[in-house]
mmCIF file of C-alpha atoms and ligand atoms in Angstrom:
data_model
loop_
_atom_site.group_PDB
_atom_site.id
_atom_site.type_symbol
_atom_site.label_atom_id
_atom_site.label_comp_id
_atom_site.label_asym_id
_atom_site.label_seq_id
_atom_site.Cartn_x
_atom_site.Cartn_y
_atom_site.Cartn_z
ATOM 1 C CA MET A 21 -55.730 -43.054 -156.449
ATOM 2 C CA SER A 22 -55.538 -40.795 -153.444
ATOM 3 C CA ASN A 23 -56.760 -41.233 -149.935
ATOM 4 C CA SER A 24 -58.304 -38.452 -147.828
ATOM 5 C CA HIS A 25 -58.840 -38.641 -144.106
ATOM 6 C CA GLY A 26 -59.551 -35.039 -143.320
ATOM 7 C CA GLY A 27 -60.847 -33.523 -146.541
ATOM 8 C CA HIS A 28 -59.354 -30.569 -148.336
ATOM 9 C CA GLU A 29 -59.232 -27.662 -145.909
ATOM 10 C CA SER A 30 -58.761 -24.159 -147.251
ATOM 11 C CA SER A 31 -58.626 -20.776 -145.587
ATOM 12 C CA THR A 32 -59.625 -18.972 -148.785
ATOM 13 C CA GLU A 33 -63.244 -18.708 -149.880
ATOM 14 C CA LEU A 34 -64.286 -21.211 -152.517
ATOM 15 C CA SER A 35 -65.710 -20.093 -155.816
ATOM 16 C CA PRO A 36 -68.986 -21.850 -156.827
ATOM 17 C CA LEU A 37 -67.085 -24.040 -159.329
ATOM 18 C CA SER A 38 -64.110 -24.963 -157.180
ATOM 19 C CA ASP A 39 -63.795 -28.497 -155.805
ATOM 20 C CA PRO A 40 -65.307 -28.540 -152.322
ATOM 21 C CA GLY A 41 -63.355 -31.692 -151.480
ATOM 22 C CA LEU A 42 -64.571 -34.266 -149.002
ATOM 23 C CA PRO A 43 -66.192 -33.427 -145.693
ATOM 24 C CA PRO A 44 -64.007 -34.149 -142.677
ATOM 25 C CA HIS A 45 -63.864 -37.826 -141.837
ATOM 26 C CA VAL A 46 -66.021 -38.727 -138.844
ATOM 27 C CA TYR A 47 -64.499 -41.419 -136.694
ATOM 28 C CA ARG A 48 -66.817 -43.991 -135.199
ATOM 29 C CA ARG A 49 -66.600 -44.897 -131.535
ATOM 30 C CA ALA A 50 -65.304 -48.335 -132.451
ATOM 31 C CA ASP A 51 -62.430 -46.622 -134.323
ATOM 32 C CA THR A 52 -61.220 -44.848 -131.249
ATOM 33 C CA GLU A 53 -62.460 -46.915 -128.307
ATOM 34 C CA PRO A 54 -61.192 -50.494 -128.092
ATOM 35 C CA ALA A 55 -64.072 -51.407 -125.740
ATOM 36 C CA MET A 56 -66.613 -50.323 -128.339
ATOM 37 C CA ALA A 57 -64.762 -52.301 -131.006
ATOM 38 C CA LYS A 58 -64.888 -55.371 -128.780
ATOM 39 C CA LYS A 59 -68.604 -54.828 -128.175
ATOM 40 C CA ALA A 60 -69.288 -54.502 -131.910
ATOM 41 C CA GLU A 61 -67.296 -57.651 -132.522
ATOM 42 C CA ARG A 62 -69.447 -59.531 -130.025
ATOM 43 C CA GLN A 63 -72.620 -58.195 -131.612
ATOM 44 C CA VAL A 64 -71.512 -59.418 -135.036
ATOM 45 C CA ALA A 65 -70.601 -62.798 -133.599
ATOM 46 C CA ILE A 66 -74.015 -63.046 -131.892
ATOM 47 C CA LEU A 67 -75.784 -62.367 -135.196
ATOM 48 C CA PHE A 68 -73.747 -65.073 -136.950
ATOM 49 C CA GLY A 69 -74.310 -67.436 -134.022
ATOM 50 C CA LEU A 70 -78.082 -66.838 -134.112
ATOM 51 C CA SER A 71 -77.993 -67.591 -137.821
ATOM 52 C CA ALA A 72 -76.368 -70.942 -137.106
ATOM 53 C CA ILE A 73 -79.048 -71.707 -134.482
ATOM 54 C CA SER A 74 -81.752 -70.793 -136.959
ATOM 55 C CA THR A 75 -80.264 -73.167 -139.529
ATOM 56 C CA ILE A 76 -80.248 -75.946 -136.945
ATOM 57 C CA ALA A 77 -83.918 -75.122 -136.261
ATOM 58 C CA PHE A 78 -84.507 -75.411 -140.020
ATOM 59 C CA ILE A 79 -83.011 -78.902 -140.041
ATOM 60 C CA ALA A 80 -84.985 -79.851 -136.931
ATOM 61 C CA SER A 81 -88.216 -78.622 -138.568
ATOM 62 C CA PHE A 82 -87.516 -80.697 -141.656
ATOM 63 C CA VAL A 83 -86.879 -83.841 -139.673
ATOM 64 C CA GLY A 84 -89.236 -83.340 -136.738
ATOM 65 C CA ILE A 85 -92.442 -81.789 -138.057
ATOM 66 C CA GLN A 86 -94.772 -84.137 -139.878
ATOM 67 C CA LYS A 87 -96.116 -83.018 -143.223
ATOM 68 C CA ASP A 88 -99.720 -83.576 -142.137
ATOM 69 C CA VAL A 89 -99.558 -81.063 -139.273
ATOM 70 C CA PHE A 90 -101.448 -77.862 -140.038
ATOM 71 C CA ILE A 91 -101.831 -74.726 -137.981
ATOM 72 C CA PHE A 92 -104.325 -71.916 -138.346
ATOM 73 C CA ILE A 93 -102.985 -68.436 -139.038
ATOM 74 C CA PRO A 94 -105.404 -65.509 -139.132
ATOM 75 C CA LEU A 95 -105.777 -64.086 -142.668
ATOM 76 C CA PHE A 96 -103.856 -67.018 -144.190
ATOM 77 C CA GLY A 97 -106.047 -69.835 -142.903
ATOM 78 C CA SER A 98 -104.828 -73.383 -142.414
ATOM 79 C CA THR A 99 -101.119 -73.664 -143.197
ATOM 80 C CA GLN A 100 -98.749 -76.619 -143.303
ATOM 81 C CA ALA A 101 -96.635 -76.258 -140.164
ATOM 82 C CA GLN A 102 -93.486 -77.743 -141.676
ATOM 83 C CA GLN A 103 -93.501 -75.407 -144.688
ATOM 84 C CA LEU A 104 -94.045 -72.444 -142.401
ATOM 85 C CA ALA A 105 -91.204 -73.444 -140.085
ATOM 86 C CA LEU A 106 -88.832 -74.170 -142.974
ATOM 87 C CA GLY A 107 -89.541 -70.850 -144.655
ATOM 88 C CA PHE A 108 -89.251 -68.859 -141.446
ATOM 89 C CA THR A 109 -86.055 -70.461 -140.142
ATOM 90 C CA LEU A 110 -84.231 -70.371 -143.479
ATOM 91 C CA ALA A 111 -85.207 -66.743 -144.079
ATOM 92 C CA LEU A 112 -84.113 -65.849 -140.558
ATOM 93 C CA SER A 113 -80.785 -67.578 -140.886
ATOM 94 C CA LEU A 114 -79.990 -65.833 -144.196
ATOM 95 C CA PHE A 115 -81.166 -62.507 -142.794
ATOM 96 C CA LEU A 116 -78.936 -62.863 -139.731
ATOM 97 C CA ILE A 117 -75.881 -63.579 -141.867
ATOM 98 C CA GLY A 118 -76.651 -60.458 -143.886
ATOM 99 C CA ALA A 119 -77.323 -58.371 -140.761
ATOM 100 C CA GLY A 120 -74.073 -59.558 -139.203
ATOM 101 C CA ALA A 121 -72.114 -58.672 -142.324
ATOM 102 C CA VAL A 122 -73.696 -55.210 -142.535
ATOM 103 C CA HIS A 123 -73.091 -54.532 -138.842
ATOM 104 C CA TRP A 124 -69.491 -55.669 -139.212
ATOM 105 C CA ALA A 125 -68.973 -53.360 -142.178
ATOM 106 C CA LYS A 126 -70.619 -50.395 -140.492
ATOM 107 C CA THR A 127 -68.840 -50.651 -137.177
ATOM 108 C CA LEU A 128 -65.492 -52.320 -137.689
ATOM 109 C CA MET A 129 -64.414 -52.287 -141.295
ATOM 110 C CA PRO A 130 -62.466 -49.264 -142.549
ATOM 111 C CA ASP A 131 -64.726 -46.439 -143.730
ATOM 112 C CA HIS A 132 -62.171 -43.940 -144.954
ATOM 113 C CA GLU A 133 -63.357 -41.877 -147.855
ATOM 114 C CA VAL A 134 -61.488 -42.720 -151.012
ATOM 115 C CA ILE A 135 -61.204 -40.740 -154.211
ATOM 116 C CA GLN A 136 -60.457 -42.569 -157.386
ATOM 117 C CA GLU A 137 -59.093 -40.271 -160.050
ATOM 118 C CA ARG A 138 -60.170 -40.722 -163.637
ATOM 119 C CA HIS A 139 -57.473 -42.243 -165.708
ATOM 120 C CA GLU A 140 -56.973 -44.321 -168.816
ATOM 121 C CA LEU A 141 -58.500 -47.779 -168.734
ATOM 122 C CA ARG A 142 -55.382 -49.686 -167.831
ATOM 123 C CA SER A 143 -53.855 -48.540 -164.594
ATOM 124 C CA SER A 144 -50.155 -48.024 -164.339
ATOM 125 C CA ASP A 145 -48.103 -50.785 -162.824
ATOM 126 C CA GLU A 146 -47.624 -48.702 -159.707
ATOM 127 C CA ASP A 147 -51.391 -48.225 -159.329
ATOM 128 C CA ARG A 148 -52.013 -51.921 -159.829
ATOM 129 C CA GLN A 149 -49.435 -52.703 -157.212
ATOM 130 C CA GLY A 150 -51.060 -50.074 -155.013
ATOM 131 C CA VAL A 151 -54.472 -51.722 -155.359
ATOM 132 C CA ILE A 152 -53.038 -55.044 -154.274
ATOM 133 C CA GLU A 153 -51.459 -53.398 -151.254
ATOM 134 C CA VAL A 154 -54.711 -51.601 -150.396
ATOM 135 C CA PHE A 155 -56.570 -54.896 -150.671
ATOM 136 C CA HIS A 156 -54.156 -56.564 -148.299
ATOM 137 C CA GLU A 157 -54.331 -53.605 -145.933
ATOM 138 C CA GLY A 158 -58.136 -53.695 -146.090
ATOM 139 C CA ALA A 159 -58.221 -57.378 -145.289
ATOM 140 C CA GLU A 160 -55.867 -56.754 -142.410
ATOM 141 C CA ALA A 161 -57.880 -53.737 -141.196
ATOM 142 C CA ALA A 162 -61.153 -55.697 -141.426
ATOM 143 C CA GLY A 163 -59.632 -57.993 -138.910
ATOM 144 C CA LEU A 164 -59.973 -61.192 -140.921
ATOM 145 C CA GLY A 165 -56.776 -62.380 -139.342
ATOM 146 C CA ARG A 166 -57.178 -60.846 -135.904
ATOM 147 C CA ARG A 167 -60.895 -61.161 -135.207
ATOM 148 C CA SER A 168 -61.015 -64.873 -134.903
ATOM 149 C CA LEU A 169 -64.399 -64.839 -133.126
ATOM 150 C CA ILE A 170 -66.086 -63.217 -136.118
ATOM 151 C CA LYS A 171 -64.193 -65.415 -138.517
ATOM 152 C CA ARG A 172 -65.215 -68.605 -136.743
ATOM 153 C CA THR A 173 -68.880 -67.699 -136.304
ATOM 154 C CA LEU A 174 -69.105 -66.480 -139.906
ATOM 155 C CA LEU A 175 -67.599 -69.688 -141.208
ATOM 156 C CA GLY A 176 -69.916 -71.715 -138.969
ATOM 157 C CA SER A 177 -73.090 -69.921 -140.019
ATOM 158 C CA MET A 178 -72.158 -69.902 -143.719
ATOM 159 C CA GLY A 179 -71.152 -73.534 -143.599
ATOM 160 C CA LEU A 180 -74.415 -74.599 -141.980
ATOM 161 C CA VAL A 181 -76.657 -72.579 -144.235
ATOM 162 C CA THR A 182 -75.072 -74.082 -147.345
ATOM 163 C CA LEU A 183 -76.113 -77.520 -146.072
ATOM 164 C CA THR A 184 -79.818 -76.699 -146.227
ATOM 165 C CA PRO A 185 -80.334 -77.563 -149.928
ATOM 166 C CA ILE A 186 -79.127 -81.097 -149.201
ATOM 167 C CA LEU A 187 -82.257 -81.691 -147.129
ATOM 168 C CA PHE A 188 -84.478 -80.944 -150.085
ATOM 169 C CA LEU A 189 -82.957 -83.896 -151.929
ATOM 170 C CA ARG A 190 -85.003 -86.149 -149.642
ATOM 171 C CA ASP A 191 -88.221 -84.699 -151.038
ATOM 172 C CA MET A 192 -87.231 -85.796 -154.520
ATOM 173 C CA GLY A 193 -88.314 -89.299 -153.569
ATOM 174 C CA PRO A 194 -86.417 -92.574 -153.334
ATOM 175 C CA LEU A 195 -83.820 -93.564 -155.897
ATOM 176 C CA PRO A 196 -85.356 -95.863 -158.519
ATOM 177 C CA ARG A 197 -82.642 -98.496 -158.131
ATOM 178 C CA LYS A 198 -83.798 -101.779 -159.783
ATOM 179 C CA GLN A 199 -87.443 -100.690 -160.018
ATOM 180 C CA LEU A 200 -87.005 -99.453 -163.552
ATOM 181 C CA GLU A 201 -85.652 -102.774 -164.713
ATOM 182 C CA THR A 202 -88.657 -104.788 -163.614
ATOM 183 C CA THR A 203 -92.272 -104.828 -164.770
ATOM 184 C CA ASN A 204 -95.301 -106.936 -163.890
ATOM 185 C CA TRP A 205 -94.969 -108.961 -167.069
ATOM 186 C CA ALA A 206 -94.168 -112.606 -166.400
ATOM 187 C CA ALA A 207 -94.669 -115.969 -168.077
ATOM 188 C CA GLY A 208 -98.347 -116.834 -168.475
ATOM 189 C CA ARG A 209 -99.697 -113.379 -167.690
ATOM 190 C CA ARG A 210 -102.644 -112.563 -169.938
ATOM 191 C CA LEU A 211 -102.934 -109.366 -171.947
ATOM 192 C CA ILE A 212 -105.863 -107.124 -170.990
ATOM 193 C CA THR A 213 -106.911 -104.044 -172.909
ATOM 194 C CA ASP A 214 -106.159 -100.626 -171.496
ATOM 195 C CA PRO A 215 -108.603 -99.054 -171.046
ATOM 196 C CA GLY A 216 -111.353 -101.639 -170.760
ATOM 197 C CA GLY A 217 -109.630 -104.470 -168.940
ATOM 198 C CA ILE A 218 -110.866 -107.033 -171.505
ATOM 199 C CA VAL A 219 -108.777 -110.167 -171.678
ATOM 200 C CA LEU A 220 -107.489 -110.361 -175.225
ATOM 201 C CA LYS A 221 -107.663 -113.404 -177.449
ATOM 202 C CA ALA A 222 -105.573 -113.787 -180.569
ATOM 203 C CA ALA A 223 -108.799 -114.105 -182.531
ATOM 204 C CA ASP A 224 -109.849 -110.613 -181.371
ATOM 205 C CA LEU A 225 -107.146 -108.998 -183.493
ATOM 206 C CA GLN A 226 -107.499 -108.761 -187.250
ATOM 207 C CA VAL A 227 -104.466 -108.112 -189.459
ATOM 208 C CA GLY A 228 -103.714 -104.377 -189.183
ATOM 209 C CA ALA A 229 -105.292 -104.094 -185.723
ATOM 210 C CA VAL A 230 -103.604 -102.403 -182.784
ATOM 211 C CA ALA A 231 -104.292 -102.861 -179.060
ATOM 212 C CA HIS A 232 -102.955 -101.139 -175.974
ATOM 213 C CA VAL A 233 -102.584 -103.632 -173.154
ATOM 214 C CA LEU A 234 -101.442 -104.243 -169.585
ATOM 215 C CA PRO A 235 -100.722 -107.526 -167.793
ATOM 216 C CA GLU A 236 -103.633 -109.169 -165.975
ATOM 217 C CA LEU A 237 -102.596 -109.181 -162.324
ATOM 218 C CA PRO A 238 -103.906 -111.457 -159.553
ATOM 219 C CA LYS A 239 -107.008 -110.075 -157.837
ATOM 220 C CA GLY A 240 -106.206 -107.648 -155.031
ATOM 221 C CA SER A 241 -102.815 -106.699 -156.466
ATOM 222 C CA GLU A 242 -101.831 -103.171 -155.726
ATOM 223 C CA ILE A 243 -101.099 -101.230 -158.893
ATOM 224 C CA THR A 244 -99.093 -98.043 -158.719
ATOM 225 C CA LEU A 245 -98.869 -95.327 -161.307
ATOM 226 C CA ASN A 246 -95.295 -96.483 -161.928
ATOM 227 C CA ASP A 247 -96.610 -99.961 -162.767
ATOM 228 C CA LEU A 248 -99.138 -98.560 -165.211
ATOM 229 C CA VAL A 249 -96.399 -96.665 -167.007
ATOM 230 C CA LYS A 250 -93.789 -99.401 -167.094
ATOM 231 C CA ASP A 251 -96.217 -102.189 -167.991
ATOM 232 C CA ALA A 252 -97.819 -100.387 -170.940
ATOM 233 C CA VAL A 253 -97.493 -102.485 -174.100
ATOM 234 C CA ILE A 254 -98.687 -101.989 -177.655
ATOM 235 C CA VAL A 255 -99.756 -105.037 -179.675
ATOM 236 C CA VAL A 256 -99.937 -105.050 -183.471
ATOM 237 C CA ARG A 257 -101.060 -107.752 -185.875
ATOM 238 C CA LEU A 258 -99.287 -108.065 -189.208
ATOM 239 C CA ARG A 259 -99.341 -110.834 -191.750
ATOM 240 C CA PRO A 260 -96.705 -113.310 -190.507
ATOM 241 C CA GLU A 261 -94.817 -113.079 -193.802
ATOM 242 C CA ASP A 262 -94.341 -109.316 -193.294
ATOM 243 C CA LEU A 263 -92.232 -109.864 -190.207
ATOM 244 C CA ASN A 264 -88.458 -109.934 -190.576
ATOM 245 C CA LEU A 265 -87.238 -110.611 -187.043
ATOM 246 C CA PRO A 266 -83.858 -111.814 -185.775
ATOM 247 C CA ALA A 267 -83.670 -115.599 -185.576
ATOM 248 C CA ASP A 268 -83.806 -115.682 -181.768
ATOM 249 C CA ARG A 269 -87.081 -113.745 -181.768
ATOM 250 C CA LYS A 270 -89.054 -115.587 -184.376
ATOM 251 C CA ASP A 271 -90.976 -117.463 -181.687
ATOM 252 C CA TRP A 272 -91.700 -114.296 -179.681
ATOM 253 C CA VAL A 273 -94.731 -113.615 -181.861
ATOM 254 C CA HIS A 274 -97.978 -115.481 -182.391
ATOM 255 C CA ASP A 275 -99.320 -115.713 -185.912
ATOM 256 C CA GLY A 276 -98.134 -112.190 -186.808
ATOM 257 C CA ILE A 277 -99.149 -110.702 -183.424
ATOM 258 C CA ILE A 278 -96.224 -108.833 -181.938
ATOM 259 C CA ALA A 279 -95.905 -106.781 -178.744
ATOM 260 C CA PHE A 280 -93.582 -103.970 -177.691
ATOM 261 C CA SER A 281 -93.143 -101.740 -174.670
ATOM 262 C CA LYS A 282 -95.049 -98.551 -175.283
ATOM 263 C CA ILE A 283 -92.502 -96.335 -173.510
ATOM 264 C CA CYS A 284 -90.278 -94.565 -175.994
ATOM 265 C CA SER A 285 -86.629 -95.455 -175.603
ATOM 266 C CA HIS A 286 -85.727 -91.813 -176.180
ATOM 267 C CA MET A 287 -87.389 -89.828 -173.388
ATOM 268 C CA GLY A 288 -90.238 -92.034 -172.220
ATOM 269 C CA CYS A 289 -93.286 -90.699 -174.079
ATOM 270 C CA ALA A 290 -96.023 -93.142 -175.020
ATOM 271 C CA VAL A 291 -95.479 -94.564 -178.490
ATOM 272 C CA GLY A 292 -99.127 -94.732 -179.402
ATOM 273 C CA LEU A 293 -99.330 -93.991 -183.126
ATOM 274 C CA TYR A 294 -99.325 -96.840 -185.613
ATOM 275 C CA GLU A 295 -99.120 -96.373 -189.368
ATOM 276 C CA GLN A 296 -100.978 -99.297 -190.798
ATOM 277 C CA GLN A 297 -99.588 -98.956 -194.333
ATOM 278 C CA THR A 298 -95.896 -98.701 -193.433
ATOM 279 C CA HIS A 299 -96.005 -100.780 -190.228
ATOM 280 C CA HIS A 300 -94.293 -97.985 -188.354
ATOM 281 C CA LEU A 301 -94.804 -96.991 -184.744
ATOM 282 C CA LEU A 302 -94.388 -93.265 -184.097
ATOM 283 C CA CYS A 303 -93.534 -91.374 -180.955
ATOM 284 C CA PRO A 304 -95.359 -88.031 -180.991
ATOM 285 C CA CYS A 305 -92.820 -86.265 -178.783
ATOM 286 C CA HIS A 306 -89.744 -86.109 -181.032
ATOM 287 C CA GLN A 307 -90.883 -88.208 -183.972
ATOM 288 C CA SER A 308 -88.811 -91.299 -183.320
ATOM 289 C CA THR A 309 -90.057 -93.947 -185.712
ATOM 290 C CA PHE A 310 -89.815 -97.690 -185.063
ATOM 291 C CA ASP A 311 -90.193 -100.377 -187.708
ATOM 292 C CA VAL A 312 -92.491 -103.137 -186.440
ATOM 293 C CA GLU A 313 -91.413 -105.578 -189.162
ATOM 294 C CA THR A 314 -87.819 -105.666 -187.917
ATOM 295 C CA GLY A 315 -88.604 -105.745 -184.201
ATOM 296 C CA ALA A 316 -89.123 -101.996 -183.629
ATOM 297 C CA GLN A 317 -85.696 -100.962 -184.902
ATOM 298 C CA VAL A 318 -85.269 -97.179 -184.972
ATOM 299 C CA ILE A 319 -85.515 -95.859 -188.514
ATOM 300 C CA PHE A 320 -85.888 -92.176 -187.734
ATOM 301 C CA GLY A 321 -85.569 -89.758 -184.844
ATOM 302 C CA PRO A 322 -83.488 -89.397 -181.706
ATOM 303 C CA ALA A 323 -84.249 -92.739 -180.023
ATOM 304 C CA ALA A 324 -81.034 -94.714 -179.655
ATOM 305 C CA ARG A 325 -82.415 -98.241 -179.320
ATOM 306 C CA PRO A 326 -85.425 -100.282 -180.405
ATOM 307 C CA LEU A 327 -88.550 -100.615 -178.285
ATOM 308 C CA PRO A 328 -88.125 -103.655 -176.023
ATOM 309 C CA GLN A 329 -90.137 -106.569 -177.374
ATOM 310 C CA LEU A 330 -92.402 -108.669 -175.163
ATOM 311 C CA ALA A 331 -92.439 -112.341 -176.104
ATOM 312 C CA ILE A 332 -96.025 -113.552 -176.418
ATOM 313 C CA THR A 333 -97.940 -116.717 -177.251
ATOM 314 C CA VAL A 334 -101.442 -118.086 -176.577
ATOM 315 C CA ASP A 335 -102.638 -120.295 -173.757
ATOM 316 C CA SER A 336 -104.864 -123.351 -174.066
ATOM 317 C CA GLU A 337 -107.988 -121.164 -174.235
ATOM 318 C CA GLY A 338 -106.644 -118.970 -177.014
ATOM 319 C CA TYR A 339 -105.882 -115.993 -174.786
ATOM 320 C CA LEU A 340 -102.752 -114.013 -175.528
ATOM 321 C CA VAL A 341 -100.184 -114.419 -172.747
ATOM 322 C CA ALA A 342 -96.626 -113.305 -172.119
ATOM 323 C CA LYS A 343 -94.016 -115.997 -172.645
ATOM 324 C CA GLN A 344 -91.730 -114.281 -170.134
ATOM 325 C CA GLY A 345 -91.073 -110.835 -168.743
ATOM 326 C CA PHE A 346 -89.125 -108.234 -170.667
ATOM 327 C CA THR A 347 -85.543 -109.319 -171.178
ATOM 328 C CA GLU A 348 -84.237 -105.746 -171.122
ATOM 329 C CA PRO A 349 -85.183 -102.594 -169.218
ATOM 330 C CA VAL A 350 -88.103 -100.655 -170.653
ATOM 331 C CA GLY A 351 -88.050 -96.897 -171.055
ATOM 332 C CA PRO A 352 -85.398 -94.343 -171.921
ATOM 333 C CA SER A 353 -81.794 -95.440 -172.038
ATOM 334 C CA PHE A 354 -80.885 -93.092 -169.190
ATOM 335 C CA TRP A 355 -83.195 -95.057 -166.852
ATOM 336 C CA GLU A 356 -80.743 -97.912 -167.159
ATOM 337 C CA ARG A 357 -77.938 -95.710 -165.956
ATOM 338 C CA SER A 358 -79.858 -94.456 -162.900
HETATM 339 S S1 LIG B 407 -89.675 -89.369 -176.360
HETATM 340 FE FE1 LIG B 407 -90.061 -90.449 -178.121
HETATM 341 S S2 LIG B 407 -88.904 -89.498 -179.583
HETATM 342 FE FE2 LIG B 407 -88.461 -88.426 -177.812
#
C-alpha cells in the first residue's frame, strides 16, 4: 500500500498509456486553519445535539399527544397528530446523526488519497501490521480521542435514538399476567350454545352430538373478545361405557356428556372438528388429534398436553352446568409461561 499526498509529478510528457497518477491533493481550510477546524467541530456537535433534541421531542410526542388528536394536512387530509409527530421527529433525529457524521467526515477526517496496489489475497505480515497502524493513525487523526465535544454529542445522540424502540413496547398492550389462567367458568354456570345463546339441557344432546358453548353470564356482564376466546368449550356426548377417564375425573361428566376447552394446547387454534366414529377431536391448524374417550389425550400432532377438561353436571332443572372452573390454564402451553 502506498500513500500519495501530492500525486506523481513528472517533467516529461506522458504517453497516452502511461499512469497519470493522482491529481495534487487539495487541502481543506479545516486542514490548515485551526479556527476553521474548530468551527467545523462545533457544526458537527450542533447537528448531533439537534438530533438528541429531536429524539426527546419524539419521546414527548409519544407521551404527550393523545391518539385521538387529528390534524388536517392539505393533500393528505385528516392525519393522526401523534403518528405524524413520531414519524417526523424520529426521521429528523436519524437524519441529523447522518448529516453530522457526513459533515465530520468531509471537513475533519483525513481525506488523503490512498492507492492500494493489487497483490495476492493474503497480505504480507508487514502490510497487515501497516493496516493496523494506519487504522490507529486514522482514529487518532479523526480526533476520536481529542475531539471530546464531538465524541460526547455523538454518544448522546446515538444513545438516545437507540431508546426509541423501547417506547413502541407500550403499544403492544398490557402483559397478560394472570388473565390467561382465568376464565368465566365457575360452579353452577350454565352452558349456552355459541352461536345462538340457547341454554343447553342434557336431554338436548343425543349420543354422537357435538355443541359449541360458552358460560351463561349474569345480565349486563361485559364480555371481551378475550373472554369469548378463553371461555370457548366443546361438548360431546358419547355412550358412558365408551369413556375411559382417570379415576379422579369420572364424575366430571354427565351421562357420557363431556366438555373440553376448545383452544388447542399447541398454538391456540379452535379445535372444532369432531370425528364421530373415532371419537377424536381435531385441530385444523397442525392436525393435533385428541382422544375424547381418554380425556382429550394427544394421540397425534404437535400439541404437548391434553385439552383442559371442564367438569360438568346438571342442575335441578336438567340444564348442563359447570361443576367448577377450569383447574388448569386453557390455551397453548406458552401462555402459562407468559
Ligand atoms: S394449533 Fe392446534 S395443532 Fe397447532
